[in-house]
Amino acid sequence: MAKMTLLQAIKQALELEMEQDERVVILGEDIGENGGVFRVTDGLQKQFGKERVIDTPLAESAIIGTSVGMSLNGMRPIAEIQFLGFIYEAMDQLASQAARIRFKTAGGYSVPLVIRSPYGGGVRTPELHSDSLEALFSHTPGLKIVMPSNSYDAKGLLIAAIRDDDPVLFLEPMKLYRAEPQEIPEEAYEVEIGKAKLVKEGFHATIVSWGPPVVTLKKIVESYEQEGIHLELIDLRTVAPLDQETILQSVEKTERLLIVHEAVKTNGVGAEIAASVSEKGIFSLAAPILRVTGFDTPYPVGMVEDDWLPNESRIRKMIDELLSY
């Protein structure tokens, strides 16, 4: 076991998979000699060479298009998009090509591609650097979307994504890159894609979240526990496919559901979760399903982002409202 930040865990996952499989290559802007914008890939080009750690032009669509071609020719590419807000340029390659090829070819071909990208707020970045766009891509059948909240899950989920035969969008929370290190195994291991994690058992209400809000929620849940209120916390870890079974089982027990996410509220993943529980578990509910999310605006400037994000004050207010029913 070794203590690692989320960033170090991701780098180790890349290194381990490149060591054990020569088909694994990584490509993106400034990922080679410069080691990437956050230094996730620092040293990998020196270790594995320029043919496997490839610096690309500033062209997101070309990065993903090239990766799709590599995948169809037997490689297992890992593409880096420097910030998720830049991925719009590659939407066509992702949604029209990577995610559809298995369907188009009736299973004849697959695209074993991982797209890594930092996302999320709380670090005072300029425009297009903090967006949470998971809902856009969750409307794309054939694409898996993974969003870890800690080092252990990040390493295991990334290894599982690299070994997956279909495209995976792997979203890395910038705010947690260098957060408190966590002890994790040094060898390779997988965390199942599509399986949520029960972070804390409880029976007064269920809270479902993913990414950075999970860290905030852990502290909130502990403080409520000291008051005799036991909240069940679920870290979704994967937003596509959704682990509906774990959510429904929890709601059946607690009868109350709060969903917390950073992305804008309307037509988001939280709305899909609420709809699913309404369809399949409405008779378990003793209160309306509530959400704490970002607002329906572009991501704001740094001076107001703490108010825009689902902060502790907004979450506590909604928990109290949920428990009042």
Coordinates of N, CA and C in Angstrom, one line a residue, residues 23-158:
R23 N -0.2 -2.3 -26.7 CA -1.3 -1.7 -27.5 C -1.7 -0.4 -26.9
V24 N -1.5 -0.2 -25.6 CA -1.9 1.1 -24.9 C -1.0 2.2 -25.3
V25 N -1.6 3.3 -25.9 CA -0.8 4.5 -26.2 C -1.6 5.7 -25.6
I26 N -0.9 6.8 -25.3 CA -1.7 8.0 -24.9 C -1.3 9.1 -25.8
L27 N -2.3 10.0 -26.0 CA -2.1 11.1 -26.9 C -2.9 12.3 -26.5
G28 N -2.3 13.5 -26.7 CA -3.0 14.7 -26.4 C -2.1 15.9 -26.4
E29 N -2.6 17.1 -26.1 CA -1.8 18.3 -26.2 C -0.9 18.5 -25.0
D30 N 0.4 18.6 -25.3 CA 1.4 18.8 -24.2 C 1.6 17.7 -23.2
I31 N 1.2 16.5 -23.6 CA 1.2 15.4 -22.6 C 2.6 14.8 -22.5
G32 N 3.5 15.0 -23.5 CA 4.8 14.4 -23.6 C 5.8 15.1 -22.8
E33 N 6.6 15.9 -23.5 CA 7.7 16.6 -22.8 C 7.3 17.4 -21.6
N34 N 6.1 18.1 -21.8 CA 5.6 18.9 -20.7 C 4.9 18.1 -19.6
G35 N 4.5 16.9 -19.8 CA 3.8 16.1 -18.8 C 2.4 16.4 -18.6
G36 N 1.7 17.1 -19.5 CA 0.3 17.5 -19.4 C 0.1 18.7 -18.5
V37 N -1.1 19.3 -18.7 CA -1.4 20.6 -18.1 C -1.4 20.5 -16.6
F38 N -1.7 19.3 -16.0 CA -1.7 19.1 -14.6 C -0.5 18.1 -14.2
R39 N 0.3 17.8 -15.1 CA 1.5 16.9 -14.9 C 1.1 15.4 -14.6
V40 N -0.1 15.0 -15.1 CA -0.5 13.7 -14.9 C 0.4 12.7 -15.6
T41 N 0.8 13.1 -16.8 CA 1.6 12.2 -17.6 C 3.1 12.5 -17.6
D42 N 3.5 13.2 -16.5 CA 4.9 13.6 -16.4 C 5.8 12.4 -16.4
G43 N 6.8 12.4 -17.2 CA 7.8 11.3 -17.3 C 7.4 10.1 -18.1
L44 N 6.2 10.0 -18.5 CA 5.8 8.8 -19.3 C 6.4 8.8 -20.7
Q45 N 6.6 9.9 -21.3 CA 7.2 9.9 -22.7 C 8.6 9.4 -22.6
K46 N 9.3 9.9 -21.5 CA 10.7 9.4 -21.4 C 10.8 7.9 -21.1
Q47 N 9.8 7.4 -20.4 CA 9.7 6.0 -20.0 C 9.3 5.1 -21.2
F48 N 8.3 5.6 -22.0 CA 7.7 4.7 -23.0 C 8.0 5.1 -24.4
G49 N 8.6 6.3 -24.6 CA 9.0 6.8 -25.9 C 7.9 7.6 -26.6
K50 N 8.3 8.3 -27.7 CA 7.4 9.3 -28.4 C 6.4 8.5 -29.2
E51 N 6.6 7.3 -29.5 CA 5.6 6.5 -30.3 C 4.4 6.1 -29.5
R52 N 4.6 6.1 -28.2 CA 3.5 5.6 -27.3 C 2.9 6.8 -26.4
V53 N 3.7 7.8 -26.3 CA 3.2 9.0 -25.6 C 3.3 10.2 -26.6
I54 N 2.2 10.5 -27.2 CA 2.2 11.3 -28.4 C 1.7 12.7 -28.2
D55 N 2.6 13.7 -28.4 CA 2.1 15.1 -28.4 C 1.4 15.4 -29.7
T56 N 0.2 16.0 -29.5 CA -0.6 16.3 -30.7 C -0.7 17.8 -31.0
P57 N -1.2 18.2 -32.1 CA -1.5 19.6 -32.4 C -2.7 20.0 -31.5
L58 N -3.0 21.3 -31.4 CA -4.1 21.8 -30.7 C -5.4 21.6 -31.5
A59 N -5.9 20.4 -31.4 CA -7.0 20.0 -32.3 C -7.8 18.8 -31.7
E60 N -8.8 19.2 -30.9 CA -9.5 18.1 -30.1 C -10.2 17.1 -31.0
S61 N -10.8 17.6 -32.1 CA -11.5 16.7 -33.0 C -10.5 15.7 -33.6
A62 N -9.3 16.2 -34.0 CA -8.3 15.3 -34.6 C -7.8 14.3 -33.6
I63 N -7.7 14.7 -32.3 CA -7.2 13.8 -31.3 C -8.2 12.6 -31.2
I64 N -9.5 12.9 -31.1 CA -10.5 11.8 -30.9 C -10.6 11.0 -32.2
G65 N -10.6 11.7 -33.4 CA -10.7 11.0 -34.6 C -9.6 10.1 -34.9
T66 N -8.4 10.5 -34.6 CA -7.2 9.7 -34.7 C -7.3 8.5 -33.7
S67 N -7.8 8.7 -32.5 CA -7.9 7.6 -31.5 C -8.9 6.6 -32.0
V68 N -10.0 7.0 -32.6 CA -11.0 6.1 -33.2 C -10.3 5.2 -34.2
G69 N -9.5 5.8 -35.1 CA -8.8 5.0 -36.1 C -7.8 4.1 -35.5
M70 N -7.1 4.5 -34.5 CA -6.2 3.6 -33.8 C -6.9 2.4 -33.2
S71 N -8.1 2.7 -32.6 CA -8.8 1.6 -31.9 C -9.3 0.6 -32.9
L72 N -9.7 1.0 -34.1 CA -10.2 0.1 -35.1 C -9.1 -0.7 -35.7
N73 N -7.9 -0.3 -35.5 CA -6.7 -1.0 -36.0 C -5.9 -1.7 -34.9
G74 N -6.6 -2.0 -33.8 CA -6.0 -2.9 -32.8 C -5.3 -2.2 -31.6
M75 N -5.2 -0.9 -31.6 CA -4.6 -0.2 -30.5 C -5.6 0.1 -29.4
R76 N -5.1 0.5 -28.2 CA -6.0 0.9 -27.1 C -5.6 2.2 -26.7
P77 N -6.0 3.3 -27.4 CA -5.6 4.7 -27.1 C -6.2 5.3 -25.9
I78 N -5.5 6.2 -25.2 CA -6.1 7.0 -24.2 C -5.8 8.4 -24.6
A79 N -6.9 9.1 -24.9 CA -6.8 10.5 -25.4 C -7.0 11.5 -24.2
E80 N -6.2 12.5 -24.1 CA -6.4 13.5 -23.1 C -7.0 14.8 -23.7
I81 N -8.1 15.3 -23.2 CA -8.6 16.6 -23.5 C -8.3 17.5 -22.4
Q82 N -7.6 18.6 -22.6 CA -7.0 19.4 -21.5 C -8.0 19.8 -20.4
F83 N -9.2 20.3 -20.9 CA -10.3 20.6 -20.0 C -11.6 20.2 -20.7
L84 N -12.6 19.8 -19.9 CA -13.8 19.2 -20.5 C -14.5 20.3 -21.3
G85 N -14.4 21.5 -21.0 CA -15.1 22.6 -21.8 C -14.5 22.7 -23.2
F86 N -13.4 22.1 -23.5 CA -12.8 22.1 -24.9 C -13.3 20.9 -25.7
I87 N -14.1 20.0 -25.1 CA -14.5 18.8 -25.8 C -15.6 19.0 -26.8
Y88 N -16.2 20.2 -26.8 CA -17.3 20.5 -27.8 C -16.7 20.2 -29.3
E89 N -15.4 20.6 -29.5 CA -14.8 20.4 -30.8 C -14.8 19.0 -31.3
A90 N -14.8 18.1 -30.3 CA -14.7 16.6 -30.6 C -16.0 15.9 -30.5
M91 N -17.1 16.7 -30.4 CA -18.4 16.0 -30.1 C -18.8 15.1 -31.3
D92 N -18.6 15.5 -32.5 CA -18.9 14.7 -33.7 C -18.2 13.4 -33.7
Q93 N -16.9 13.4 -33.4 CA -16.1 12.2 -33.4 C -16.5 11.3 -32.3
L94 N -16.9 11.9 -31.2 CA -17.3 11.0 -30.0 C -18.7 10.4 -30.2
A95 N -19.7 11.3 -30.5 CA -21.1 10.9 -30.6 C -21.4 10.2 -31.9
S96 N -20.9 10.6 -33.0 CA -21.2 10.1 -34.3 C -20.3 8.9 -34.7
Q97 N -19.1 8.8 -34.2 CA -18.2 7.8 -34.6 C -17.9 6.8 -33.4
A98 N -17.2 7.2 -32.4 CA -16.7 6.3 -31.4 C -17.9 5.5 -30.7
A99 N -18.9 6.2 -30.3 CA -20.0 5.6 -29.6 C -20.9 4.7 -30.4
R100 N -20.9 4.9 -31.8 CA -21.8 4.2 -32.6 C -21.3 3.0 -33.4
I101 N -20.0 2.9 -33.4 CA -19.4 1.9 -34.3 C -19.8 0.4 -34.0
R102 N -19.9 0.1 -32.7 CA -20.4 -1.2 -32.3 C -21.8 -1.5 -32.9
F103 N -22.7 -0.4 -32.8 CA -24.0 -0.6 -33.3 C -24.0 -0.6 -34.8
K104 N -23.2 0.2 -35.4 CA -23.2 0.3 -36.9 C -22.8 -1.0 -37.5
T105 N -21.8 -1.7 -36.8 CA -21.3 -2.9 -37.4 C -21.9 -4.2 -36.8
A106 N -23.0 -4.0 -36.1 CA -23.7 -5.2 -35.5 C -22.7 -6.0 -34.6
G107 N -21.8 -5.3 -33.9 CA -20.9 -6.0 -33.0 C -19.6 -6.4 -33.7
G108 N -19.5 -6.1 -35.0 CA -18.3 -6.6 -35.7 C -17.0 -5.8 -35.3
Y109 N -17.2 -4.5 -34.9 CA -16.0 -3.8 -34.5 C -16.4 -3.0 -33.2
S110 N -15.4 -2.8 -32.4 CA -15.6 -2.0 -31.2 C -14.5 -0.9 -31.1
V111 N -14.7 0.0 -30.2 CA -13.7 1.1 -30.1 C -13.2 1.2 -28.6
P112 N -12.1 0.5 -28.3 CA -11.6 0.5 -27.0 C -10.8 1.7 -26.7
L113 N -11.5 2.8 -26.5 CA -10.9 4.1 -26.3 C -11.3 4.7 -25.0
V114 N -10.3 5.4 -24.3 CA -10.6 6.1 -23.1 C -10.3 7.6 -23.4
I115 N -11.2 8.5 -23.1 CA -11.0 9.9 -23.2 C -10.9 10.4 -21.7
R116 N -9.7 10.9 -21.3 CA -9.5 11.5 -20.0 C -9.7 13.0 -20.1
S117 N -10.4 13.6 -19.1 CA -10.5 15.0 -19.1 C -10.7 15.6 -17.7
P118 N -10.0 16.6 -17.3 CA -10.3 17.3 -16.0 C -11.6 18.1 -16.2
Y119 N -12.4 18.2 -15.1 CA -13.6 18.9 -15.1 C -13.9 19.4 -13.7
G120 N -14.9 20.2 -13.6 CA -15.5 20.6 -12.3 C -14.9 21.9 -11.8
G121 N -15.6 22.5 -10.8 CA -15.2 23.8 -10.3 C -14.4 23.8 -9.0
G122 N -14.4 25.0 -8.4 CA -13.7 25.2 -7.1 C -12.2 25.5 -7.2
V123 N -11.7 25.8 -8.4 CA -10.3 26.1 -8.5 C -10.1 27.5 -9.3
R124 N -11.1 28.2 -9.4 CA -11.0 29.6 -9.9 C -10.4 29.7 -11.3
T125 N -10.9 28.9 -12.2 CA -10.4 28.8 -13.6 C -11.1 29.8 -14.5
P126 N -10.5 30.1 -15.7 CA -11.3 31.0 -16.6 C -12.4 30.2 -17.3
E127 N -13.1 30.9 -18.2 CA -14.3 30.3 -18.9 C -13.9 29.0 -19.6
L128 N -14.8 28.1 -19.6 CA -14.7 26.8 -20.3 C -13.7 25.8 -19.6
H129 N -13.3 26.1 -18.4 CA -12.3 25.3 -17.8 C -12.9 24.5 -16.6
S130 N -14.2 24.8 -16.2 CA -14.7 24.2 -15.0 C -16.1 23.5 -15.3
D131 N -16.5 23.4 -16.5 CA -17.8 22.9 -16.8 C -17.9 21.4 -16.4
S132 N -19.1 21.0 -16.0 CA -19.5 19.6 -15.8 C -20.5 19.2 -16.8
L133 N -20.0 18.5 -17.8 CA -20.9 18.2 -19.0 C -21.3 16.8 -19.1
E134 N -21.4 16.1 -18.0 CA -21.7 14.6 -18.1 C -23.0 14.4 -18.8
A135 N -24.0 15.3 -18.5 CA -25.3 15.0 -19.1 C -25.3 15.0 -20.6
L136 N -24.5 15.9 -21.2 CA -24.5 16.0 -22.7 C -24.1 14.6 -23.2
F137 N -23.1 13.9 -22.6 CA -22.6 12.7 -23.1 C -23.4 11.5 -22.6
S138 N -24.2 11.7 -21.6 CA -25.1 10.5 -21.1 C -26.2 10.3 -22.1
H139 N -26.4 11.3 -23.0 CA -27.5 11.1 -24.0 C -26.9 10.4 -25.3
T140 N -25.7 9.8 -25.1 CA -25.0 9.2 -26.3 C -24.9 7.7 -26.0
P141 N -25.8 6.9 -26.5 CA -25.8 5.5 -26.3 C -24.4 4.9 -26.8
G142 N -23.9 4.0 -26.1 CA -22.6 3.4 -26.5 C -21.4 4.0 -25.8
L143 N -21.6 5.1 -25.1 CA -20.5 5.8 -24.4 C -20.7 5.6 -22.8
K144 N -19.7 5.1 -22.2 CA -19.7 5.0 -20.7 C -19.1 6.2 -20.1
I145 N -19.6 6.7 -19.0 CA -19.1 7.9 -18.3 C -18.7 7.6 -16.9
V146 N -17.5 7.8 -16.6 CA -16.9 7.5 -15.2 C -16.5 8.8 -14.5
M147 N -16.8 8.9 -13.3 CA -16.5 10.2 -12.5 C -16.1 9.8 -11.1
P148 N -14.8 9.5 -10.8 CA -14.4 9.1 -9.5 C -14.3 10.3 -8.5
S149 N -14.4 10.0 -7.2 CA -14.3 11.0 -6.2 C -13.1 10.8 -5.3
N150 N -12.3 9.8 -5.5 CA -11.2 9.5 -4.6 C -10.1 8.7 -5.3
S151 N -8.9 8.6 -4.7 CA -7.8 8.0 -5.4 C -8.0 6.5 -5.7
Y152 N -8.5 5.8 -4.7 CA -8.7 4.3 -4.9 C -9.6 4.0 -6.1
D153 N -10.7 4.7 -6.1 CA -11.6 4.5 -7.2 C -11.1 4.9 -8.5
A154 N -10.3 6.1 -8.5 CA -9.8 6.6 -9.8 C -8.9 5.6 -10.4
K155 N -8.0 5.0 -9.6 CA -7.0 4.0 -10.2 C -7.8 2.8 -10.7
G156 N -8.6 2.2 -9.9 CA -9.3 1.0 -10.3 C -10.3 1.2 -11.5
L157 N -11.0 2.4 -11.5 CA -11.9 2.6 -12.6 C -11.2 2.9 -13.9
L158 N -10.0 3.6 -13.8 CA -9.3 3.9 -15.0 C -8.7 2.6 -15.6

